Tab-separated table of C-alpha atoms and ligand atoms in Angstrom:
chain	number	residue	atom	x	y	z
A	1	MET	CA	58.134	96.918	101.800
A	2	SER	CA	58.409	93.112	101.984
A	3	ASP	CA	55.869	91.120	100.040
A	4	ALA	CA	54.129	89.809	103.115
A	5	SER	CA	52.920	93.381	103.729
A	6	ASN	CA	50.394	93.059	100.549
A	7	SER	CA	49.523	89.187	101.553
A	8	GLY	CA	46.857	88.228	104.538
A	9	SER	CA	48.432	84.938	105.009
A	10	VAL	CA	50.528	81.855	104.288
A	11	THR	CA	49.851	78.765	103.700
A	12	ILE	CA	51.995	75.734	104.976
A	13	THR	CA	50.875	72.401	102.480
A	14	LEU	CA	52.004	68.887	103.503
A	15	ASP	CA	54.197	67.444	100.582
A	16	GLY	CA	52.673	63.935	99.297
A	17	THR	CA	49.071	65.011	100.814
A	18	ASN	CA	46.361	67.176	99.844
A	19	LYS	CA	46.325	68.584	103.566
A	20	SER	CA	47.630	72.358	104.067
A	21	SER	CA	47.553	75.217	106.769
A	22	ARG	CA	46.492	78.517	106.273
A	23	ALA	CA	48.722	80.909	109.033
A	24	PRO	CA	46.954	84.136	108.968
A	25	LEU	CA	49.841	87.183	108.863
A	26	VAL	CA	49.791	89.343	111.591
A	27	GLN	CA	51.035	92.714	110.450
A	28	ALA	CA	53.984	95.023	112.260
A	29	SER	CA	53.744	98.626	112.632
A	30	VAL	CA	57.215	98.540	111.441
A	31	GLY	CA	59.604	95.300	110.490
A	32	PRO	CA	58.649	91.722	109.620
A	33	ALA	CA	55.181	90.483	109.781
A	34	VAL	CA	54.564	87.739	111.617
A	35	ALA	CA	52.864	83.889	110.340
A	36	ASP	CA	50.228	82.956	113.291
A	37	ILE	CA	50.874	79.251	113.428
A	38	ARG	CA	48.688	78.360	116.052
A	39	LYS	CA	46.490	76.055	114.139
A	40	LEU	CA	49.282	74.080	112.352
A	41	TYR	CA	49.212	71.129	114.694
A	42	GLY	CA	45.532	70.795	114.195
A	43	ASP	CA	45.781	71.016	110.589
A	44	LEU	CA	49.038	68.925	109.939
A	45	GLY	CA	49.568	67.258	113.129
A	46	ILE	CA	53.245	69.222	112.973
A	47	PHE	CA	55.104	71.493	115.180
A	48	THR	CA	57.806	74.295	113.597
A	49	PHE	CA	61.316	73.590	115.018
A	50	ASP	CA	63.420	76.726	115.757
A	51	PRO	CA	65.985	76.274	118.398
A	52	GLY	CA	67.224	79.319	120.020
A	53	PHE	CA	63.833	80.905	118.311
A	54	GLY	CA	66.339	82.833	115.886
A	55	MET	CA	62.843	83.275	113.399
A	56	THR	CA	60.455	82.807	115.931
A	57	ALA	CA	58.213	86.036	117.737
A	58	ALA	CA	57.202	84.272	121.058
A	59	CYS	CA	54.909	87.655	122.031
A	60	GLU	CA	53.314	90.984	120.497
A	61	SER	CA	55.257	93.972	122.193
A	62	LYS	CA	55.047	98.161	121.562
A	63	ILE	CA	58.163	98.658	123.590
A	64	THR	CA	61.186	98.153	121.679
A	65	TYR	CA	62.127	97.945	118.068
A	66	ILE	CA	65.552	96.610	116.458
A	67	ASP	CA	66.320	96.521	112.902
A	68	GLY	CA	69.133	94.506	112.503
A	69	ASP	CA	70.256	95.100	109.270
A	70	GLU	CA	69.902	98.797	109.418
A	71	GLY	CA	71.577	99.368	112.935
A	72	VAL	CA	68.320	100.896	114.225
A	73	LEU	CA	67.185	100.790	117.825
A	74	LEU	CA	63.962	102.607	118.972
A	75	TYR	CA	62.445	102.922	122.382
A	76	ARG	CA	58.685	103.342	122.037
A	77	GLY	CA	59.554	104.686	118.721
A	78	TYR	CA	61.986	107.413	119.796
A	79	PRO	CA	65.349	106.622	118.056
A	80	ILE	CA	68.358	105.430	120.920
A	81	GLU	CA	70.611	108.238	119.365
A	82	GLN	CA	67.924	110.893	120.334
A	83	LEU	CA	67.492	109.314	123.824
A	84	ALA	CA	71.109	109.094	124.697
A	85	GLU	CA	71.718	112.982	123.888
A	86	LYS	CA	68.531	114.226	125.044
A	87	SER	CA	67.075	112.351	127.399
A	88	SER	CA	68.073	110.770	131.088
A	89	PHE	CA	67.676	107.333	132.138
A	90	THR	CA	64.670	108.589	134.758
A	91	GLU	CA	63.024	109.889	131.978
A	92	VAL	CA	63.781	106.583	129.509
A	93	CYS	CA	62.231	104.415	132.471
A	94	TYR	CA	59.350	106.434	132.506
A	95	LEU	CA	59.090	106.095	128.570
A	96	LEU	CA	59.534	102.504	128.479
A	97	LEU	CA	57.172	101.841	131.057
A	98	ASN	CA	54.208	103.924	130.157
A	99	GLY	CA	54.615	104.133	126.480
A	100	ASP	CA	55.475	107.816	125.693
A	101	LEU	CA	57.457	111.223	127.219
A	102	PRO	CA	56.390	112.302	130.443
A	103	ASN	CA	55.340	115.813	130.933
A	104	GLU	CA	57.333	117.708	133.475
A	105	GLY	CA	54.592	116.959	136.280
A	106	GLN	CA	54.303	113.234	135.216
A	107	LEU	CA	58.458	113.116	135.155
A	108	LYS	CA	58.769	114.694	138.563
A	109	GLN	CA	56.462	112.627	140.383
A	110	PHE	CA	57.746	109.491	138.622
A	111	THR	CA	60.931	110.833	139.792
A	112	HIS	CA	59.617	111.084	143.290
A	113	ASP	CA	58.141	107.525	143.346
A	114	VAL	CA	61.393	105.946	142.336
A	115	THR	CA	63.520	107.926	144.651
A	116	MET	CA	61.121	107.375	147.801
A	117	HIS	CA	61.977	103.334	147.108
A	118	THR	CA	65.772	103.839	147.191
A	119	MET	CA	66.481	102.394	150.733
A	120	VAL	CA	66.300	98.914	151.098
A	121	HIS	CA	64.712	96.940	154.398
A	122	GLU	CA	67.381	96.986	157.110
A	123	GLN	CA	67.339	93.538	157.278
A	124	ILE	CA	68.266	92.807	153.816
A	125	ARG	CA	71.849	93.769	154.839
A	126	ASN	CA	72.215	90.298	157.110
A	127	PHE	CA	71.972	88.543	153.522
A	128	PHE	CA	75.404	90.046	152.791
A	129	ASN	CA	77.443	88.324	155.580
A	130	GLY	CA	76.584	84.932	154.008
A	131	PHE	CA	78.609	85.385	151.127
A	132	ARG	CA	82.427	85.256	150.838
A	133	ARG	CA	84.123	88.157	150.454
A	134	ASP	CA	85.058	87.306	146.986
A	135	ALA	CA	81.597	86.150	145.931
A	136	HIS	CA	80.643	87.291	142.370
A	137	PRO	CA	78.644	90.260	142.556
A	138	MET	CA	76.438	88.860	140.434
A	139	ALA	CA	75.487	86.053	142.619
A	140	ILE	CA	74.750	88.386	145.318
A	141	LEU	CA	72.298	90.221	143.292
A	142	CYS	CA	70.680	87.366	141.871
A	143	GLY	CA	70.104	85.858	145.445
A	144	VAL	CA	69.246	89.245	146.986
A	145	VAL	CA	66.979	90.586	144.251
A	146	GLY	CA	64.882	87.261	144.267
A	147	ALA	CA	64.802	87.440	148.131
A	148	LEU	CA	63.003	90.853	147.946
A	149	SER	CA	59.573	88.916	147.586
A	150	ALA	CA	60.267	87.790	151.450
A	151	PHE	CA	59.789	91.262	152.407
A	152	TYR	CA	57.375	93.113	150.589
A	153	HIS	CA	54.421	91.140	150.431
A	154	ASP	CA	52.294	94.019	149.772
A	155	SER	CA	53.394	93.816	146.072
A	156	LEU	CA	52.935	90.625	145.173
A	157	ASP	CA	49.551	90.283	143.888
A	158	ILE	CA	50.420	90.718	140.062
A	159	SER	CA	46.698	91.301	139.214
A	160	ASP	CA	46.243	94.398	140.969
A	161	PRO	CA	47.510	97.293	138.897
A	162	ARG	CA	48.640	99.226	141.726
A	163	GLN	CA	50.750	96.226	143.566
A	164	ARG	CA	52.621	95.712	139.744
A	165	GLU	CA	53.170	99.832	139.757
A	166	ILE	CA	54.719	99.375	143.364
A	167	ALA	CA	57.018	96.421	142.721
A	168	ALA	CA	57.981	98.201	139.464
A	169	PHE	CA	59.105	101.150	141.508
A	170	ARG	CA	60.664	99.132	144.089
A	171	LEU	CA	62.837	97.242	141.433
A	172	ILE	CA	63.722	99.955	139.629
A	173	ALA	CA	64.778	102.049	142.630
A	174	LYS	CA	66.425	99.070	144.842
A	175	VAL	CA	68.358	97.038	142.464
A	176	PRO	CA	70.928	99.884	142.270
A	177	THR	CA	71.311	99.954	145.848
A	178	ILE	CA	71.783	96.322	146.072
A	179	ALA	CA	74.218	96.424	143.608
A	180	ALA	CA	76.254	99.240	145.071
A	181	MET	CA	76.027	97.013	148.603
A	182	ALA	CA	77.501	94.219	146.434
A	183	TYR	CA	80.639	95.833	145.463
A	184	LYS	CA	81.109	97.675	149.074
A	185	TYR	CA	80.586	94.141	150.577
A	186	SER	CA	83.435	92.884	147.891
A	187	ILE	CA	86.200	95.468	149.020
A	188	GLY	CA	85.188	95.522	152.736
A	189	GLN	CA	83.716	98.924	152.947
A	190	PRO	CA	80.209	99.866	154.724
A	191	PHE	CA	77.239	100.035	152.829
A	192	VAL	CA	76.259	103.608	151.707
A	193	TYR	CA	72.676	104.305	151.907
A	194	PRO	CA	70.975	106.464	149.030
A	195	ARG	CA	70.488	110.078	148.682
A	196	ASN	CA	67.161	111.444	147.795
A	197	ASP	CA	68.809	114.706	146.334
A	198	LEU	CA	70.971	112.830	143.522
A	199	SER	CA	69.838	111.644	140.202
A	200	TYR	CA	69.433	108.208	139.394
A	201	ALA	CA	73.128	108.078	137.820
A	202	GLU	CA	74.670	110.106	140.553
A	203	ASN	CA	73.445	108.030	143.279
A	204	PHE	CA	74.279	105.021	142.042
A	205	LEU	CA	78.268	106.760	141.727
A	206	TYR	CA	77.659	108.052	145.166
A	207	MET	CA	76.699	104.440	146.529
A	208	LEU	CA	79.733	103.231	144.830
A	209	ASN	CA	82.270	105.660	145.729
A	210	ALA	CA	81.443	107.163	149.070
A	211	VAL	CA	83.152	106.457	152.297
A	212	PRO	CA	81.805	107.470	155.757
A	213	ALA	CA	85.203	109.155	156.575
A	214	GLU	CA	84.583	112.049	154.312
A	215	GLU	CA	82.451	114.550	151.659
A	216	TYR	CA	82.200	112.952	148.297
A	217	LYS	CA	81.053	114.783	145.535
A	218	VAL	CA	80.179	112.915	142.613
A	219	ASN	CA	81.821	114.121	139.141
A	220	PRO	CA	79.308	115.476	137.085
A	221	ILE	CA	81.429	113.997	133.863
A	222	LEU	CA	80.892	110.657	135.237
A	223	ALA	CA	77.388	110.974	136.204
A	224	ARG	CA	76.336	112.142	132.844
A	225	ALA	CA	78.566	109.085	131.113
A	226	MET	CA	76.768	106.754	133.632
A	227	ASP	CA	73.403	108.236	132.763
A	228	ARG	CA	74.594	107.364	128.930
A	229	ILE	CA	75.411	104.180	129.632
A	230	LEU	CA	71.908	103.571	131.579
A	231	VAL	CA	69.752	104.476	128.865
A	232	LEU	CA	71.855	102.204	126.380
A	233	HIS	CA	71.193	99.166	128.028
A	234	ALA	CA	67.439	99.885	129.467
A	235	ASP	CA	65.972	97.467	127.141
A	236	HIS	CA	66.621	95.449	123.529
A	237	GLU	CA	63.120	93.856	122.742
A	238	GLN	CA	63.155	90.097	123.426
A	239	ASN	CA	66.814	88.936	124.357
A	240	ALA	CA	67.676	86.074	126.207
A	241	SER	CA	67.427	87.567	129.693
A	242	THR	CA	64.233	89.411	128.619
A	243	SER	CA	62.687	86.028	127.370
A	244	THR	CA	63.488	84.493	130.886
A	245	VAL	CA	61.729	86.967	132.638
A	246	ARG	CA	58.549	86.542	130.404
A	247	LEU	CA	58.758	82.746	130.603
A	248	ALA	CA	58.823	83.164	134.181
A	249	GLY	CA	56.260	86.054	134.503
A	250	SER	CA	53.898	83.741	132.239
A	251	THR	CA	53.463	81.468	135.113
A	252	GLY	CA	52.608	84.145	137.900
A	253	ALA	CA	55.964	83.884	139.473
A	254	ASN	CA	56.141	87.161	141.613
A	255	PRO	CA	58.173	90.031	139.730
A	256	TYR	CA	61.140	89.973	142.323
A	257	ALA	CA	61.614	86.280	141.292
A	258	CYS	CA	61.218	87.100	137.485
A	259	ILE	CA	63.871	89.861	137.636
A	260	ALA	CA	66.125	87.406	139.326
A	261	ALA	CA	65.783	84.656	136.965
A	262	GLY	CA	66.283	87.630	134.113
A	263	ILE	CA	69.657	88.611	136.227
A	264	ALA	CA	70.732	85.099	136.038
A	265	ALA	CA	70.073	84.824	132.256
A	266	LEU	CA	72.429	88.034	131.702
A	267	TRP	CA	74.970	86.702	133.965
A	268	GLY	CA	76.454	84.151	130.730
A	269	PRO	CA	79.297	85.813	128.928
A	270	ALA	CA	77.500	85.277	125.349
A	271	HIS	CA	75.024	87.720	126.927
A	272	GLY	CA	75.771	90.577	129.608
A	273	GLY	CA	79.027	88.804	130.751
A	274	ALA	CA	80.407	89.637	127.804
A	275	ASN	CA	81.390	93.405	128.838
A	276	GLU	CA	83.328	91.608	131.456
A	277	ALA	CA	84.782	88.977	129.049
A	278	VAL	CA	85.837	91.280	126.443
A	279	LEU	CA	88.473	93.309	129.288
A	280	LYS	CA	89.638	89.925	130.069
A	281	MET	CA	90.226	89.197	126.550
A	282	LEU	CA	91.894	92.358	125.937
A	283	GLY	CA	94.229	91.668	128.780
A	284	GLU	CA	94.988	88.492	127.644
A	285	ILE	CA	96.304	89.657	124.176
A	286	LYS	CA	98.423	92.176	125.983
A	287	THR	CA	99.325	94.012	122.967
A	288	PRO	CA	98.285	95.436	119.427
A	289	GLU	CA	101.035	93.207	117.735
A	290	ASN	CA	99.358	89.743	119.395
A	291	ILE	CA	96.339	90.746	117.675
A	292	PRO	CA	96.578	88.952	114.795
A	293	ASP	CA	97.732	86.300	116.041
A	294	PHE	CA	94.352	86.231	118.273
A	295	ILE	CA	92.251	86.778	115.047
A	296	ASP	CA	93.672	83.584	113.397
A	297	LYS	CA	92.549	81.788	116.682
A	298	VAL	CA	89.217	82.992	116.472
A	299	LYS	CA	88.924	82.446	112.844
A	300	ASP	CA	90.470	78.862	113.676
A	301	LYS	CA	87.028	76.021	114.119
A	302	ASN	CA	88.594	74.337	116.029
A	303	SER	CA	89.140	76.492	118.805
A	304	SER	CA	85.953	77.963	120.870
A	305	VAL	CA	87.644	81.375	120.653
A	306	LYS	CA	85.241	84.067	120.174
A	307	LEU	CA	85.999	87.728	119.476
A	308	MET	CA	83.831	88.934	122.592
A	309	GLY	CA	82.025	92.126	122.194
A	310	PHE	CA	81.558	91.101	118.664
A	311	GLY	CA	78.708	89.672	116.922
A	312	HIS	CA	74.955	89.446	117.715
A	313	ARG	CA	71.613	87.642	116.967
A	314	VAL	CA	69.952	90.640	115.813
A	315	TYR	CA	72.381	93.034	114.427
A	316	LYS	CA	74.183	92.091	111.304
A	317	ASN	CA	75.406	95.943	111.321
A	318	PHE	CA	76.736	98.321	113.340
A	319	ASP	CA	75.058	97.817	117.105
A	320	PRO	CA	74.094	101.602	117.468
A	321	ARG	CA	74.488	101.610	120.978
A	322	ALA	CA	78.231	100.477	120.263
A	323	GLN	CA	78.652	103.487	117.969
A	324	ILE	CA	77.340	105.577	120.747
A	325	MET	CA	79.411	104.315	123.434
A	326	LYS	CA	82.568	104.435	121.093
A	327	GLU	CA	81.886	108.213	121.066
A	328	THR	CA	81.105	108.376	124.677
A	329	CYS	CA	84.912	106.427	125.787
A	330	HIS	CA	86.491	109.515	123.700
A	331	GLU	CA	84.506	112.114	125.174
A	332	VAL	CA	84.836	110.372	128.966
A	333	LEU	CA	88.701	109.858	128.535
A	334	ALA	CA	89.350	113.425	127.318
A	335	GLU	CA	87.148	114.689	130.067
A	336	LEU	CA	88.910	112.718	132.581
A	337	GLY	CA	92.429	113.764	130.785
A	338	ILE	CA	93.265	110.144	129.993
A	339	LYS	CA	95.398	110.810	127.199
A	340	ASP	CA	96.254	107.157	125.731
A	341	GLU	CA	94.312	104.288	127.294
A	342	PRO	CA	96.282	100.889	125.820
A	343	LEU	CA	92.996	99.246	126.110
A	344	LEU	CA	91.004	101.915	123.699
A	345	ASP	CA	93.992	101.553	121.540
A	346	MET	CA	93.916	97.748	121.519
A	347	ALA	CA	89.936	97.589	121.012
A	348	MET	CA	90.098	100.090	118.009
A	349	GLU	CA	93.011	98.058	116.127
A	350	MET	CA	91.053	95.169	117.212
A	351	GLU	CA	87.975	96.724	115.711
A	352	ARG	CA	90.130	97.883	112.405
A	353	ILE	CA	91.466	94.711	111.720
A	354	ALA	CA	88.480	92.432	112.322
A	355	LEU	CA	86.187	94.677	110.068
A	356	SER	CA	88.379	94.326	107.137
A	357	ASP	CA	88.935	90.494	107.568
A	358	ASP	CA	86.527	88.196	105.255
A	359	TYR	CA	85.492	86.062	108.451
A	360	PHE	CA	83.880	88.884	109.978
A	361	ILE	CA	82.906	90.451	106.813
A	362	GLN	CA	80.975	87.495	105.712
A	363	ARG	CA	79.537	86.646	109.061
A	364	LYS	CA	78.213	90.209	109.385
A	365	LEU	CA	80.012	90.418	112.967
A	366	TYR	CA	80.275	93.949	114.159
A	367	PRO	CA	80.736	95.440	117.503
A	368	ASN	CA	78.306	95.225	119.709
A	369	VAL	CA	76.888	97.304	122.644
A	370	ASP	CA	79.651	95.432	124.717
A	371	PHE	CA	82.972	95.728	123.026
A	372	TYR	CA	83.519	99.416	124.229
A	373	SER	CA	81.408	99.603	127.477
A	374	GLY	CA	83.898	97.760	129.593
A	375	ILE	CA	86.694	100.708	128.748
A	376	ILE	CA	84.176	103.794	129.492
A	377	LEU	CA	83.828	101.731	132.849
A	378	LYS	CA	86.805	100.831	133.919
A	379	ALA	CA	88.054	104.457	133.262
A	380	MET	CA	85.369	105.655	135.711
A	381	GLY	CA	86.993	103.113	138.128
A	382	ILE	CA	84.429	100.366	138.121
A	383	PRO	CA	86.235	97.147	138.675
A	384	THR	CA	85.779	94.312	135.504
A	385	TYR	CA	83.480	91.979	138.000
A	386	MET	CA	80.858	94.824	138.074
A	387	PHE	CA	80.393	95.266	134.724
A	388	THR	CA	77.994	93.110	134.363
A	389	VAL	CA	76.024	94.134	137.197
A	390	LEU	CA	75.871	97.402	135.970
A	391	PHE	CA	74.263	96.086	132.962
A	392	ALA	CA	71.687	94.425	135.117
A	393	VAL	CA	71.225	97.796	136.969
A	394	ALA	CA	70.225	99.649	133.952
A	395	ARG	CA	68.090	96.602	132.398
A	396	THR	CA	65.638	95.901	135.091
A	397	VAL	CA	63.716	98.437	134.061
A	398	GLY	CA	63.550	96.897	130.412
A	399	TRP	CA	62.269	93.651	132.385
A	400	VAL	CA	60.411	95.338	134.337
A	401	SER	CA	58.468	96.774	131.481
A	402	GLN	CA	58.321	93.607	129.102
A	403	TRP	CA	56.660	91.885	132.300
A	404	LYS	CA	54.385	94.351	132.975
A	405	GLU	CA	53.131	94.199	128.940
A	406	MET	CA	53.076	90.572	129.156
A	407	ILE	CA	50.865	90.187	132.571
A	408	GLU	CA	48.228	93.106	131.074
A	409	GLU	CA	48.581	90.945	127.509
A	410	PRO	CA	44.871	89.935	127.278
A	411	GLY	CA	44.239	86.445	127.196
A	412	GLN	CA	48.044	85.529	128.855
A	413	ARG	CA	49.093	82.205	128.643
A	414	ILE	CA	51.781	80.286	130.366
A	415	GLY	CA	54.936	79.512	128.114
A	416	ARG	CA	55.330	76.050	127.068
A	417	PRO	CA	57.422	75.334	124.090
A	418	ARG	CA	57.025	72.021	122.292
A	419	GLN	CA	59.774	69.745	121.246
A	420	VAL	CA	60.886	66.944	118.497
A	421	TYR	CA	61.466	64.026	120.410
A	422	THR	CA	64.232	61.516	119.166
A	423	GLY	CA	64.865	59.699	122.068
A	424	ALA	CA	64.233	55.961	122.688
A	425	THR	CA	60.337	54.900	121.521
A	426	ASN	CA	58.283	52.824	124.411
A	427	ARG	CA	59.972	49.560	126.013
A	428	ASP	CA	59.419	47.664	128.697
A	429	TYR	CA	61.869	47.574	132.370
A	430	VAL	CA	64.774	45.300	132.160
A	431	PRO	CA	65.682	43.584	135.320
A	432	MET	CA	69.474	44.275	136.983
A	433	GLY	CA	70.332	40.463	135.898
A	434	GLN	CA	69.141	40.744	132.361
A	435	ARG	CA	71.425	44.062	131.797
A	436	GLY	CA	74.491	44.083	129.562
B	501	SDX	C1	74.241	90.882	124.272
B	501	SDX	O1	70.063	89.773	122.118
B	501	SDX	C2	70.416	91.100	122.445
B	501	SDX	O2	69.540	91.693	122.456
B	501	SDX	C3	71.406	90.904	123.373
B	501	SDX	C4	71.951	92.101	123.885
B	501	SDX	C5	71.400	92.845	124.499
B	501	SDX	O3	71.274	94.482	124.432
B	501	SDX	O4	70.310	92.234	125.380
B	501	SDX	O5	72.265	92.954	122.888
B	501	SDX	C6	73.517	92.305	124.773
B	501	SDX	O6	74.087	89.881	124.720
B	501	SDX	C7	75.333	91.170	123.268
B	501	SDX	C8	75.864	90.098	122.636
B	501	SDX	C9	77.319	90.058	123.454
B	501	SDX	N1	78.007	88.850	123.678
B	501	SDX	C10	79.186	88.882	123.016
B	501	SDX	O7	79.627	89.761	122.509
B	501	SDX	C11	79.846	87.158	123.007
B	501	SDX	C12	80.538	87.257	121.548
B	501	SDX	N2	79.117	87.264	120.468
B	501	SDX	C13	78.833	85.446	120.320
B	501	SDX	O8	78.861	84.697	121.245
B	501	SDX	C14	77.493	86.090	119.187
B	501	SDX	O9	77.838	86.454	118.302
B	501	SDX	C15	76.471	86.034	119.708
B	501	SDX	C16	76.240	84.947	121.112
B	501	SDX	C17	76.143	87.311	120.070
B	501	SDX	C18	75.082	85.749	118.722
B	501	SDX	O10	75.354	84.350	118.408
B	501	SDX	P1	74.482	83.695	117.264
B	501	SDX	O11	73.530	84.495	116.637
B	501	SDX	O12	73.891	82.289	117.837
B	501	SDX	O13	75.382	83.711	116.188
B	501	SDX	P2	76.374	82.592	115.512
B	501	SDX	O14	76.749	81.716	116.465
B	501	SDX	O15	74.986	81.888	114.453
B	501	SDX	O16	77.355	83.368	114.741
B	501	SDX	C19	77.397	83.066	113.118
B	501	SDX	C20	78.753	82.744	112.878
B	501	SDX	C21	79.175	81.421	113.515
B	501	SDX	O17	80.053	81.058	112.668
B	501	SDX	P3	79.906	79.696	111.641
B	501	SDX	O18	79.185	78.512	112.507
B	501	SDX	O19	78.786	80.337	110.567
B	501	SDX	O20	81.122	79.325	110.997
B	501	SDX	O21	79.778	83.835	113.518
B	501	SDX	C22	80.562	82.983	114.272
B	501	SDX	C23	79.505	81.876	114.674
B	501	SDX	O22	80.759	80.950	115.051
B	501	SDX	N3	80.617	83.710	115.424
B	501	SDX	C24	81.547	84.537	115.930
B	501	SDX	C25	81.380	85.343	117.119
B	501	SDX	N4	80.041	85.629	117.040
B	501	SDX	C26	79.375	84.516	116.112
B	501	SDX	N5	82.601	84.147	115.576
B	501	SDX	C27	83.939	84.619	116.333
B	501	SDX	N6	83.618	85.739	117.525
B	501	SDX	C28	82.649	86.119	117.765
B	501	SDX	N7	82.049	86.966	117.981
């Protein structure tokens, strides 16, 4: 228990003056308390400085809790390990959105509500022809999801709870359909309509792999693995893309535009783009014999080489999702009869070497969710350029849940960080003839 739990406030004193500011502590149900510094500027005329928001709580939330030191991840209080083993992605969607596990009737109704929104307006198909066939599917997903606001005018009024609920159903249901359409477009195959008799994960795999020329049966092993991967990626408190969604939402922007902003932020290789970057990294290293040289490059401060899939802003211990992903990797490969997957051997050797190297130990760099996910997805036949798209499919429910919580927050205000200005001070315009 930290000392803060026995204290009600912190006092910040301006050294060399008799001025101070008392910041009341807001206690957490679990994890660190926070100091409410909203009076600081009024009391002392200063702001706080925290680039990257590493030490700043931007909101109060009841959705997801992470303990980075202990490697704990809870969705609405339920440990990710139990949800990955016992729950389903649709049930986790209900949990994240509504705050508790559904009873049988609630799950049935929620499943129906999401299923009934899986098709997209037929004119959405026209957007795809505007893209090159080799367009990255994240570019397509970002564009088409943002365009949904041009089709669903009856779910744009964010002040109406029912319209917020319909927008949530539409986004959770339609993002996998659009993601699968982006994949089909990239390989020149016809779009596949969703099916109402399939589960969420089955439907996604069906839309990715079915062709009109023959019957396609989803492999139950792959469906179970996909469902678990979606659960593991569903939410992760205030990560970069979720913070982007919250900031966009705080302006009153419609939910489709906010989720498109989240998709854009997730695309970065430091965030959701890491799973694709891990496969690229392993492919460039080629053999386990080259790993030590690569690790030397990573440790060389003059190189900008990072060990993709390693490290995390919050986890300074194992990312619990990486552990589950690694187990799932072994299960899927075994169940698919893939005896030796060189990429998995490489990844495990890379993990072994890194975790015994002082550079990684001192910096508390462990495998994160992205380190093993790409290997499973590749084994499932999903191309590397679709990995981050899959992350976006899963994270849509997290983004929507966090957006909904922010909108419903009493006294919700537009997000607007401050700065420390170190540029030129006031000066007069210089006519062209007097310039250097
Ligand atoms: C996700 O926030 C979330 O919750 C994100 C996510 C989610 O579910 O939403 O968990 C998903 O984004 C996982 C992370 C995926 N990204 C990668 O795998 C890319 C590789 N990782 C790094 O880019 C990095 O670890 C970050 C971006 C993830 C975290 O960056 P931080 O918190 O700014 O870490 P840092 O740069 O302060 O690291 C501290 C030190 C630095 O060295 P020094 O300056 O102290 O000498 O560790 C080094 C960093 O250079 N370091 C790495 C490294 N990660 C950090 N060195 C080599 N390889 C790495 N991967």
